[in-house]
CSV table of C-alpha atoms and ligand atoms in Angstrom, one decimal:
chain,number,residue,atom,x,y,z
A,360,MET,CA,-14.1,47.4,11.3
A,361,ARG,CA,-17.1,45.8,9.8
A,362,ALA,CA,-15.6,46.1,6.3
A,363,ARG,CA,-12.2,44.5,7.7
A,364,LEU,CA,-14.3,41.5,9.3
A,365,ALA,CA,-16.0,41.2,6.0
A,366,ARG,CA,-12.6,41.3,4.3
A,367,LEU,CA,-11.5,38.5,6.4
A,368,ARG,CA,-14.3,36.3,5.8
A,369,GLU,CA,-14.3,37.0,2.1
A,370,LEU,CA,-10.7,35.9,2.4
A,371,GLN,CA,-11.7,32.6,4.5
A,372,GLU,CA,-14.2,31.8,2.0
A,373,SER,CA,-12.3,32.1,-1.5
A,374,PRO,CA,-9.2,30.2,-2.5
A,375,VAL,CA,-6.7,32.7,-1.5
A,376,MET,CA,-3.1,32.4,-2.5
A,377,ASP,CA,-0.9,34.8,-1.0
A,378,HIS,CA,2.1,36.2,-3.0
A,379,ALA,CA,4.4,33.2,-1.9
A,380,LEU,CA,1.9,30.7,-3.1
A,381,SER,CA,1.4,32.1,-6.3
A,382,ALA,CA,4.8,33.1,-7.0
A,383,SER,CA,5.7,29.3,-6.8
A,384,ARG,CA,3.2,28.2,-9.1
A,385,VAL,CA,5.8,26.8,-11.1
A,386,ALA,CA,5.6,22.7,-12.1
A,387,MET,CA,7.0,20.3,-9.6
A,388,GLN,CA,10.8,20.5,-7.9
A,389,PRO,CA,13.7,21.3,-10.6
A,390,ASP,CA,15.8,18.6,-8.9
A,391,GLY,CA,13.0,16.1,-9.4
A,392,SER,CA,12.6,15.6,-5.7
A,393,ARG,CA,9.4,13.3,-5.1
A,394,LEU,CA,8.8,15.1,-1.7
A,395,ILE,CA,5.6,17.2,-1.8
A,396,LYS,CA,6.8,20.5,-0.1
A,397,PHE,CA,5.3,23.7,1.1
A,398,PHE,CA,5.8,25.5,-2.1
A,399,PHE,CA,6.3,23.4,-5.2
A,400,GLY,CA,9.3,24.3,-7.0
A,401,GLU,CA,10.8,26.0,-4.2
A,402,GLU,CA,14.5,26.2,-3.6
A,403,LEU,CA,15.7,25.8,-0.2
A,404,PRO,CA,18.9,24.9,1.3
A,405,PHE,CA,19.6,21.5,2.6
A,406,VAL,CA,20.0,21.2,6.3
A,407,SER,CA,23.1,19.9,7.5
A,408,HIS,CA,23.5,20.1,11.4
A,409,GLY,CA,23.0,22.5,14.2
A,410,SER,CA,24.7,23.8,17.6
A,411,GLY,CA,23.4,26.1,19.7
A,412,VAL,CA,21.4,28.9,18.6
A,413,PHE,CA,23.0,28.3,14.9
A,414,VAL,CA,22.0,26.1,11.9
A,415,TYR,CA,24.3,24.7,9.2
A,416,ASP,CA,23.3,23.8,5.7
A,417,ALA,CA,25.0,21.2,3.5
A,418,ASP,CA,27.1,23.9,1.8
A,419,GLY,CA,28.6,25.2,5.1
A,420,ARG,CA,26.7,28.2,5.6
A,421,ARG,CA,25.9,29.1,9.0
A,422,TYR,CA,22.4,30.9,10.0
A,423,LEU,CA,21.5,32.1,13.6
A,424,ASP,CA,18.2,30.4,14.0
A,425,GLY,CA,16.3,33.7,15.0
A,426,CYS,CA,12.7,31.8,15.2
A,427,SER,CA,13.8,28.6,17.0
A,428,GLY,CA,12.7,27.0,13.8
A,429,ALA,CA,9.1,27.3,14.0
A,430,VAL,CA,9.1,28.8,17.6
A,431,THR,CA,9.9,25.3,18.6
A,432,ALA,CA,13.8,24.7,19.3
A,433,ASN,CA,13.9,26.4,22.8
A,434,LEU,CA,16.8,25.2,23.6
A,435,GLY,CA,18.7,25.4,20.7
A,436,HIS,CA,20.3,22.7,18.9
A,437,ALA,CA,22.1,19.4,19.6
A,438,ASP,CA,21.8,20.0,23.3
A,439,PRO,CA,24.3,17.2,24.8
A,440,GLU,CA,22.2,16.9,27.9
A,441,ILE,CA,18.9,15.9,25.9
A,442,LEU,CA,20.9,14.1,23.4
A,443,GLN,CA,22.4,11.6,26.1
A,444,VAL,CA,18.5,11.2,27.7
A,445,MET,CA,17.6,10.6,24.2
A,446,ALA,CA,20.3,7.7,23.9
A,447,GLU,CA,19.7,6.2,27.2
A,448,GLN,CA,16.1,5.8,26.8
A,449,ALA,CA,16.2,4.7,23.3
A,450,GLU,CA,18.3,1.8,24.8
A,451,ARG,CA,16.0,1.1,27.1
A,452,ILE,CA,12.5,1.0,25.4
A,453,THR,CA,11.1,3.6,22.7
A,454,PHE,CA,7.5,2.4,22.3
A,455,ALA,CA,5.1,0.7,24.4
A,456,HIS,CA,1.5,1.6,23.7
A,457,ARG,CA,-0.3,3.3,26.6
A,458,GLY,CA,-3.4,1.0,26.2
A,459,THR,CA,-1.1,-2.0,27.3
A,460,PHE,CA,1.5,-0.3,29.7
A,461,HIS,CA,1.8,2.5,32.0
A,462,SER,CA,5.3,4.2,31.7
A,463,GLU,CA,7.3,5.7,34.4
A,464,GLN,CA,8.4,8.4,31.9
A,465,SER,CA,4.9,9.8,31.1
A,466,GLU,CA,4.2,9.7,34.8
A,467,LYS,CA,6.9,11.6,35.7
A,468,LEU,CA,6.3,13.9,32.8
A,469,ALA,CA,2.9,14.7,34.1
A,470,GLU,CA,4.2,15.6,37.8
A,471,ARG,CA,6.8,17.7,36.1
A,472,LEU,CA,4.4,19.6,34.0
A,473,GLY,CA,2.0,19.8,37.0
A,474,ALA,CA,4.6,21.1,39.4
A,475,MET,CA,5.6,23.7,36.8
A,476,THR,CA,2.3,25.1,35.9
A,477,GLY,CA,0.0,24.2,38.8
A,478,TYR,CA,-2.5,21.9,36.7
A,479,PRO,CA,-3.5,18.7,38.2
A,480,TYR,CA,-4.2,16.4,35.0
A,481,VAL,CA,-2.4,16.2,31.8
A,482,PHE,CA,-3.1,14.4,28.4
A,483,LEU,CA,-0.2,13.7,26.2
A,484,CYS,CA,-0.1,13.8,22.3
A,485,ASN,CA,2.4,14.5,19.6
A,486,SER,CA,1.7,17.8,18.0
A,487,GLY,CA,0.1,21.2,18.6
A,488,SER,CA,-2.7,20.3,16.5
A,489,GLU,CA,-3.7,17.0,17.9
A,490,ALA,CA,-3.5,18.5,21.4
A,491,VAL,CA,-5.7,21.5,20.4
A,492,GLU,CA,-8.2,19.0,19.1
A,493,THR,CA,-7.9,17.0,22.2
A,494,ALA,CA,-8.8,20.2,24.5
A,495,LEU,CA,-12.0,20.2,22.3
A,496,ARG,CA,-13.1,16.9,22.5
A,497,LEU,CA,-12.4,16.6,26.1
A,498,THR,CA,-14.4,20.0,26.4
A,499,LEU,CA,-17.1,18.4,24.4
A,500,GLN,CA,-17.0,15.4,26.6
A,501,TYR,CA,-17.1,17.5,29.8
A,502,TRP,CA,-20.6,18.7,28.7
A,503,ARG,CA,-21.8,15.4,27.5
A,504,GLU,CA,-20.9,13.9,31.0
A,505,ARG,CA,-22.9,16.7,32.5
A,506,GLY,CA,-25.9,16.1,30.2
A,507,GLU,CA,-25.7,18.8,27.9
A,508,PRO,CA,-24.6,17.5,24.7
A,509,ASP,CA,-25.9,20.5,22.7
A,510,ARG,CA,-22.9,22.5,23.7
A,511,ALA,CA,-20.7,22.4,20.8
A,512,ARG,CA,-19.8,25.7,19.7
A,513,PHE,CA,-16.4,27.2,20.6
A,514,LEU,CA,-15.5,30.7,19.7
A,515,SER,CA,-12.1,32.1,18.8
A,516,HIS,CA,-10.4,35.2,17.2
A,517,ALA,CA,-10.8,36.3,13.7
A,518,VAL,CA,-6.9,36.3,13.2
A,519,SER,CA,-5.4,33.3,15.0
A,520,TYR,CA,-3.9,30.1,14.2
A,521,HIS,CA,-4.9,26.8,16.2
A,522,GLY,CA,-3.7,23.7,14.0
A,523,ALA,CA,-4.1,22.1,10.6
A,524,THR,CA,-6.6,19.7,11.7
A,525,LEU,CA,-10.2,20.3,11.1
A,526,GLY,CA,-11.1,21.2,14.7
A,527,GLY,CA,-8.0,23.5,14.7
A,528,LEU,CA,-8.8,25.1,11.4
A,529,SER,CA,-12.5,25.7,12.2
A,530,LEU,CA,-10.9,27.6,15.4
A,531,SER,CA,-8.5,29.3,12.9
A,532,GLY,CA,-8.7,33.0,11.4
A,533,HIS,CA,-6.1,32.4,9.0
A,534,PRO,CA,-7.3,32.5,5.2
A,535,GLN,CA,-4.2,30.6,3.5
A,536,ARG,CA,-4.4,27.8,5.9
A,537,ARG,CA,-8.3,27.3,6.0
A,538,TRP,CA,-9.2,27.8,2.3
A,539,VAL,CA,-8.7,24.2,1.0
A,540,ALA,CA,-10.8,22.6,4.0
A,541,GLU,CA,-13.3,25.2,4.3
A,542,ALA,CA,-16.0,22.9,3.0
A,543,LEU,CA,-15.6,20.7,6.3
A,544,LEU,CA,-14.8,23.8,8.5
A,545,HIS,CA,-16.6,25.5,11.2
A,546,GLY,CA,-16.5,28.9,11.5
A,547,PHE,CA,-15.7,29.1,15.1
A,548,ASN,CA,-13.0,32.3,14.6
A,549,GLU,CA,-15.9,35.0,15.2
A,550,LEU,CA,-14.4,36.9,17.8
A,551,ILE,CA,-12.7,40.3,17.0
A,552,PRO,CA,-9.0,40.1,17.3
A,553,PRO,CA,-7.2,41.9,20.1
A,554,TYR,CA,-5.1,43.5,17.3
A,555,ALA,CA,-4.9,47.0,18.1
A,556,TYR,CA,-2.9,48.2,15.0
A,557,ARG,CA,-5.5,47.1,12.8
A,558,PHE,CA,-8.6,46.9,14.9
A,559,ALA,CA,-8.6,49.4,17.3
A,560,GLU,CA,-9.6,52.0,15.1
A,561,GLY,CA,-8.4,55.1,17.2
A,562,ARG,CA,-9.4,53.7,20.6
A,563,ASP,CA,-7.2,53.9,23.5
A,564,ASP,CA,-6.4,50.6,25.1
A,565,ALA,CA,-9.2,50.7,27.8
A,566,ALA,CA,-11.9,51.6,25.2
A,567,PHE,CA,-10.5,48.8,22.7
A,568,THR,CA,-10.8,46.3,25.7
A,569,ALA,CA,-14.3,47.6,26.5
A,570,PHE,CA,-15.2,47.1,22.8
A,571,LEU,CA,-13.7,43.8,22.7
A,572,THR,CA,-15.3,42.3,25.6
A,573,LYS,CA,-18.6,43.8,24.9
A,574,ARG,CA,-18.6,42.3,21.4
A,575,ALA,CA,-17.3,38.6,23.0
A,576,ALA,CA,-20.0,38.8,25.1
A,577,GLU,CA,-22.7,39.1,22.6
A,578,ALA,CA,-21.0,36.5,20.4
A,579,LEU,CA,-21.2,33.9,23.3
A,580,ASP,CA,-24.8,35.0,24.1
A,581,SER,CA,-25.8,34.7,20.6
A,582,HIS,CA,-25.2,30.9,21.0
A,583,GLY,CA,-27.0,30.6,24.2
A,584,SER,CA,-27.1,27.0,25.3
A,585,GLY,CA,-24.9,25.9,22.3
A,586,ALA,CA,-21.7,27.5,23.4
A,587,ALA,CA,-18.8,25.0,24.7
A,588,GLY,CA,-16.0,27.4,25.2
A,589,VAL,CA,-13.5,30.0,24.1
A,590,VAL,CA,-10.2,29.3,22.5
A,591,VAL,CA,-7.4,32.0,22.5
A,592,GLU,CA,-4.0,32.0,22.0
A,593,PRO,CA,-2.8,34.7,25.0
A,594,VAL,CA,-0.2,36.3,22.5
A,595,GLY,CA,-1.1,35.3,19.0
A,596,GLY,CA,1.7,33.7,17.2
A,597,ALA,CA,1.5,32.1,13.5
A,598,ALA,CA,-1.4,34.5,12.1
A,599,GLY,CA,-0.6,38.1,12.5
A,600,GLY,CA,2.6,37.9,14.3
A,601,ALA,CA,2.7,38.5,18.2
A,602,ILE,CA,-0.4,39.8,18.6
A,603,THR,CA,-0.4,41.2,22.0
A,604,PRO,CA,-4.0,42.0,23.5
A,605,PRO,CA,-4.5,45.3,25.7
A,606,ASP,CA,-4.1,44.4,29.2
A,607,GLY,CA,-7.5,44.0,30.4
A,608,TYR,CA,-8.7,41.9,27.4
A,609,LEU,CA,-7.8,38.3,28.7
A,610,PRO,CA,-8.9,38.9,32.2
A,611,ALA,CA,-12.3,40.4,30.8
A,612,LEU,CA,-12.7,37.1,28.6
A,613,ALA,CA,-11.9,34.8,31.5
A,614,GLU,CA,-14.6,36.6,33.5
A,615,LEU,CA,-17.2,36.1,30.5
A,616,CYS,CA,-16.5,32.5,30.4
A,617,ARG,CA,-16.6,32.2,34.4
A,618,GLU,CA,-20.0,34.2,34.3
A,619,ARG,CA,-21.5,31.8,31.6
A,620,GLY,CA,-19.4,28.7,33.3
A,621,LEU,CA,-17.7,28.1,30.0
A,622,PRO,CA,-14.4,26.6,29.6
A,623,LEU,CA,-11.5,28.9,28.6
A,624,ILE,CA,-9.0,27.1,26.5
A,625,ALA,CA,-5.4,28.7,26.3
A,626,ASP,CA,-3.8,27.6,23.0
A,627,GLU,CA,-0.2,27.7,24.2
A,628,VAL,CA,1.6,25.6,21.7
A,629,MET,CA,3.8,28.7,21.0
A,630,THR,CA,3.8,30.6,24.0
A,631,GLY,CA,3.6,28.3,26.7
A,632,LEU,CA,6.7,27.0,28.8
A,633,GLY,CA,8.8,30.2,29.1
A,634,ARG,CA,8.6,31.6,25.8
A,635,THR,CA,7.0,34.9,26.6
A,636,GLY,CA,9.3,35.2,30.0
A,637,THR,CA,6.5,33.6,32.3
A,638,MET,CA,6.0,29.7,32.2
A,639,LEU,CA,2.7,30.1,30.7
A,640,ALA,CA,1.8,33.5,28.8
A,641,SER,CA,-1.8,33.4,30.5
A,642,GLN,CA,0.3,34.2,33.6
A,643,HIS,CA,1.2,37.7,32.6
A,644,TRP,CA,-2.5,38.8,33.1
A,645,ASP,CA,-3.1,36.3,36.0
A,646,VAL,CA,-5.5,34.2,34.1
A,647,ARG,CA,-6.0,31.0,34.7
A,648,PRO,CA,-7.8,28.9,32.0
A,649,ASP,CA,-9.5,25.6,32.4
A,650,LEU,CA,-7.5,23.8,29.9
A,651,VAL,CA,-4.2,24.9,28.3
A,652,VAL,CA,-2.6,23.4,25.2
A,653,LEU,CA,1.1,23.1,24.9
A,654,GLY,CA,3.3,21.8,22.2
A,655,LYS,CA,6.3,23.3,20.0
A,656,GLY,CA,8.7,24.0,23.0
A,657,MET,CA,7.7,21.1,25.1
A,658,GLY,CA,9.7,18.8,22.9
A,659,ALA,CA,11.9,21.7,21.7
A,660,GLY,CA,12.7,20.2,18.4
A,661,TYR,CA,14.0,16.8,20.0
A,662,THR,CA,10.7,14.9,19.9
A,663,PRO,CA,7.2,15.6,18.4
A,664,VAL,CA,5.2,16.0,21.7
A,665,SER,CA,2.3,17.8,23.1
A,666,ALA,CA,0.1,18.1,26.1
A,667,VAL,CA,-3.3,19.2,27.0
A,668,LEU,CA,-3.2,20.5,30.9
A,669,VAL,CA,-6.7,20.0,32.5
A,670,SER,CA,-8.2,21.3,35.7
A,671,GLU,CA,-9.8,19.6,38.2
A,672,HIS,CA,-13.5,20.1,37.4
A,673,VAL,CA,-13.2,19.0,33.9
A,674,VAL,CA,-11.5,15.8,35.0
A,675,ASP,CA,-14.2,15.4,37.8
A,676,ALA,CA,-17.0,15.6,35.4
A,677,ILE,CA,-15.5,12.9,33.4
A,678,ALA,CA,-14.7,10.7,36.5
A,679,ALA,CA,-18.1,10.9,37.6
A,680,GLY,CA,-19.5,9.6,34.2
A,681,THR,CA,-17.7,7.5,31.9
A,682,ALA,CA,-14.6,7.6,33.7
A,683,SER,CA,-12.7,7.1,30.3
A,684,VAL,CA,-11.2,9.0,27.5
A,685,THR,CA,-11.2,6.6,24.7
A,686,ASN,CA,-9.8,8.9,22.0
A,687,GLY,CA,-5.9,9.2,21.5
A,688,HIS,CA,-2.7,8.9,19.4
A,689,THR,CA,-0.8,5.7,18.7
A,690,TYR,CA,2.6,7.6,19.7
A,691,GLY,CA,0.7,9.5,22.4
A,692,GLY,CA,2.9,9.2,25.8
A,693,ASN,CA,5.5,6.8,24.2
A,694,PRO,CA,8.2,6.4,26.7
A,695,LEU,CA,11.0,8.0,24.3
A,696,GLY,CA,9.4,11.2,23.9
A,697,SER,CA,8.2,11.2,27.4
A,698,ALA,CA,11.8,10.9,28.6
A,699,VAL,CA,12.9,13.7,26.4
A,700,ALA,CA,10.2,16.0,27.1
A,701,LEU,CA,10.9,15.6,30.7
A,702,ALA,CA,14.6,16.3,30.1
A,703,VAL,CA,13.7,19.2,28.1
A,704,LEU,CA,11.4,20.7,31.1
A,705,GLU,CA,14.1,19.9,33.6
A,706,ALA,CA,16.6,22.2,31.5
A,707,VAL,CA,14.3,24.9,31.4
A,708,GLU,CA,14.0,24.8,35.1
A,709,SER,CA,17.5,24.1,36.0
A,710,ARG,CA,19.0,26.8,33.5
A,711,ASN,CA,16.6,29.4,34.3
A,712,LEU,CA,15.3,29.8,30.8
A,713,VAL,CA,12.2,31.5,31.8
A,714,ALA,CA,14.3,34.3,33.5
A,715,ASN,CA,16.6,34.3,30.6
A,716,ALA,CA,13.5,34.8,28.4
A,717,ALA,CA,12.5,37.8,30.0
A,718,GLU,CA,15.6,39.4,30.5
A,719,ARG,CA,16.8,38.8,26.5
A,720,GLY,CA,13.3,39.5,25.6
A,721,LYS,CA,14.0,43.1,27.1
A,722,GLN,CA,16.9,43.3,25.1
A,723,LEU,CA,15.6,42.1,21.9
A,724,ARG,CA,12.5,44.4,22.2
A,725,ALA,CA,14.9,47.7,22.8
A,726,GLY,CA,16.8,46.4,19.8
A,727,LEU,CA,13.9,46.1,17.6
A,728,GLU,CA,12.4,49.4,18.7
A,729,GLU,CA,15.6,51.2,17.6
A,730,LEU,CA,15.4,49.4,14.2
A,731,ALA,CA,11.7,50.6,13.9
A,732,ALA,CA,12.9,54.2,14.6
A,733,ARG,CA,15.2,53.9,11.5
A,734,HIS,CA,13.4,51.3,9.1
A,735,GLU,CA,10.0,52.7,7.6
A,736,VAL,CA,9.1,49.3,6.8
A,737,ILE,CA,8.5,48.4,10.3
A,738,GLY,CA,4.6,49.5,11.5
A,739,GLU,CA,5.0,48.2,15.0
A,740,VAL,CA,6.9,46.2,17.2
A,741,ARG,CA,4.8,43.8,19.9
A,742,GLY,CA,5.2,40.5,21.8
A,743,LEU,CA,6.2,39.4,25.1
A,744,GLY,CA,9.5,38.0,26.2
A,745,LEU,CA,11.3,36.1,23.3
A,746,LEU,CA,8.2,36.2,21.2
A,747,GLN,CA,8.4,39.4,19.2
A,748,GLY,CA,6.6,40.5,16.2
A,749,LEU,CA,7.3,43.0,13.5
A,750,GLU,CA,4.3,44.2,11.4
A,751,LEU,CA,5.4,45.2,8.1
A,752,VAL,CA,4.1,47.8,6.1
A,753,SER,CA,4.5,49.5,2.7
A,754,ASP,CA,3.4,53.0,4.1
A,755,PRO,CA,3.6,53.9,7.7
A,756,VAL,CA,0.8,56.4,7.7
A,757,THR,CA,-1.7,54.5,5.7
A,758,ARG,CA,-0.5,51.1,7.4
A,759,SER,CA,-1.1,49.3,4.0
A,760,PRO,CA,0.5,46.0,4.0
A,761,GLY,CA,2.5,44.8,1.0
A,762,ASP,CA,1.1,44.5,-2.6
A,763,PRO,CA,0.1,41.7,-2.9
A,764,VAL,CA,-0.4,41.1,1.0
A,765,GLY,CA,2.7,38.5,2.0
A,766,SER,CA,5.1,40.0,-0.2
A,767,LEU,CA,6.6,42.0,2.2
A,768,THR,CA,7.0,39.5,4.9
A,769,ARG,CA,8.5,37.0,2.0
A,770,SER,CA,11.0,39.6,1.3
A,771,ALA,CA,12.1,39.8,4.9
A,772,VAL,CA,12.3,36.3,5.5
A,773,LEU,CA,14.5,35.9,2.1
A,774,ALA,CA,16.7,38.9,2.9
A,775,ALA,CA,17.5,37.7,6.5
A,776,ARG,CA,18.3,34.3,5.3
A,777,GLU,CA,20.8,35.6,2.7
A,778,ARG,CA,22.4,37.0,5.7
A,779,GLY,CA,22.4,34.1,7.8
A,780,LEU,CA,19.5,34.9,9.9
A,781,LEU,CA,16.2,32.8,10.1
A,782,VAL,CA,12.8,34.8,11.0
A,783,TYR,CA,9.2,33.4,10.8
A,784,PRO,CA,6.8,34.7,8.4
A,785,ALA,CA,3.6,35.1,10.4
A,786,THR,CA,1.3,37.0,7.9
A,787,GLY,CA,-2.4,36.5,8.7
A,788,GLY,CA,-4.0,36.9,5.4
A,789,ILE,CA,-4.4,40.7,6.1
A,790,ASN,CA,-1.2,42.0,6.9
A,791,ASP,CA,2.5,41.4,6.8
A,792,ALA,CA,4.4,40.3,9.7
A,793,ILE,CA,7.5,38.1,10.9
A,794,LEU,CA,8.3,36.5,14.2
A,795,VAL,CA,11.5,37.2,15.9
A,796,ALA,CA,11.9,34.4,18.6
A,797,PRO,CA,15.3,32.9,19.3
A,798,PRO,CA,16.2,30.0,21.5
A,799,LEU,CA,15.3,30.9,24.9
A,800,THR,CA,19.1,29.7,25.5
A,801,VAL,CA,20.2,32.7,23.6
A,802,THR,CA,22.8,34.8,25.0
A,803,ALA,CA,23.3,39.0,25.2
A,804,GLU,CA,25.9,38.7,22.6
A,805,GLU,CA,23.9,36.3,20.1
A,806,THR,CA,21.0,38.8,20.9
A,807,ASP,CA,23.2,41.4,19.4
A,808,LEU,CA,24.3,39.8,16.5
A,809,LEU,CA,20.7,38.7,15.6
A,810,LEU,CA,19.8,42.5,15.8
A,811,ALA,CA,22.7,43.3,13.4
A,812,LEU,CA,21.8,40.8,10.9
A,813,LEU,CA,18.3,41.9,11.0
A,814,ASP,CA,19.5,45.6,10.7
A,815,ASP,CA,21.3,44.6,7.3
A,816,ALA,CA,18.3,42.5,5.9
A,817,LEU,CA,15.5,45.4,6.5
A,818,SER,CA,18.0,47.9,4.9
A,819,ALA,CA,18.5,45.4,1.9
A,820,MET,CA,14.7,45.5,1.8
A,821,SER,CA,14.2,49.3,1.8
A,822,GLN,CA,16.9,49.6,-1.1
A,823,CYS,CA,14.9,47.4,-3.2
A,824,THR,CA,12.1,49.1,-2.6
A,825,ARG,CA,13.6,52.5,-3.4
A,826,ALA,CA,14.9,50.7,-6.6
A,827,ARG,CA,11.4,49.9,-7.6
A,828,ALA,CA,10.0,53.1,-7.1
B,1200,LIG,C1,-1.0,28.5,18.8
B,1200,LIG,C2,-0.7,27.4,18.0
B,1200,LIG,N1,-1.6,26.3,18.0
B,1200,LIG,C3,-1.5,25.0,17.3
B,1200,LIG,C4,-0.4,24.7,16.4
B,1200,LIG,C5,-0.5,23.5,15.7
B,1200,LIG,O1,0.8,22.9,16.0
B,1200,LIG,P1,1.7,21.7,15.2
B,1200,LIG,O2,1.9,22.5,14.0
B,1200,LIG,O3,2.0,21.3,16.1
B,1200,LIG,O4,0.5,20.7,14.8
B,1200,LIG,C6,0.2,26.1,16.2
B,1200,LIG,C7,1.6,25.9,15.3
B,1200,LIG,O5,1.9,26.9,14.8
B,1200,LIG,C8,0.4,27.0,17.1
B,1200,LIG,O6,1.4,28.2,16.9
């Protein structure tokens, strides 16, 4: 365990390049493009249009969007109801600064979010990273207003992703995304990840929970009156791949926070608003975090919008002090974004998409388990609802990832894409994994098609591995 955490630290402090990164070290785009892309020189199809769970490229190829883009397009593509709201709102007004005007659309959005999640207050932003940053700032402000400005240390997990801004990266345990900014980052990511496949080391769920909780308590106490709060992805997403904690862990972490009076912040940018089969993923364990961060599925790919849900006591402390939150983002709470997000939330409710995510999630999970029984490259299937992850291994006995780490992830993504299926890479720097997370609108037939395409892609991967051996 210590060796593994030490290795993680080492990766986080060195300019790590995963396979995908090093493989793409060719000069610039062969087509002469001036756009700086993720991987210089990587050839990708040009997107043309979308419809429901399908996306089409400029050559007319169809892809089943098995990962909702980046676990974002929760309603699928080109939804007519959302497009209509978008057009109508765009004709009225698209932008008015929230420092000048209140907007009916943002008020309604806050009301609706409150009704759906049970939180009394909402702060609106544009991206998951901004909302994570806002949650950190609100927590810092909470402590300042209460006369404890030295409380500035957050704790998060060693395998996690919380955004590309400096606060988000400081929380993140994701070596490939941290390395470039390491000099400016805090090492908040010191908690042992609730990632049984690699960190339980033979403990059963109860023993692993007890171990994680003990170590989290020690970490919190080591920061004493400097501790500000704990940030957690209820189900880990982009780093590691649908890392699902043992049942007792989130409640135990919440209790540790409660005992110490520390805010618990759930980063539900990926998991929130129905993705895991409940409105918030924290609800699977009856945990009510003090702050909840939402993004991705809130705009569902139709608009960049995100939010922080805030409990009464946090806002009360601010109200009793300066009664102002001066930081924000220019586009935050703009009428167009708010109207579109409101329409997305209404669709999630009126079409019973949370229930559909639970139902289709069961079908998807059963299908993935069945694939795991036939494909040795699948080390573990995990996740909740329509956020499922496959841990990929080169050897099921030793649980070794690809060599180099990241290579199996990349092969799986490419093999799937070649067959018209999109899946999301989720290597955490120490493992190989993909996310399978179709839109919450996915039907039973489309889920079957997704599984068949994935089966085909995994067979092609193992043929390649056998050919190389
Ligand atoms: C859990 C989590 N938090 C924060 C973020 C950052 O969101 P964004 O990319 O919208 O800034 C992500 C993005 O993948 C995420 O998965």
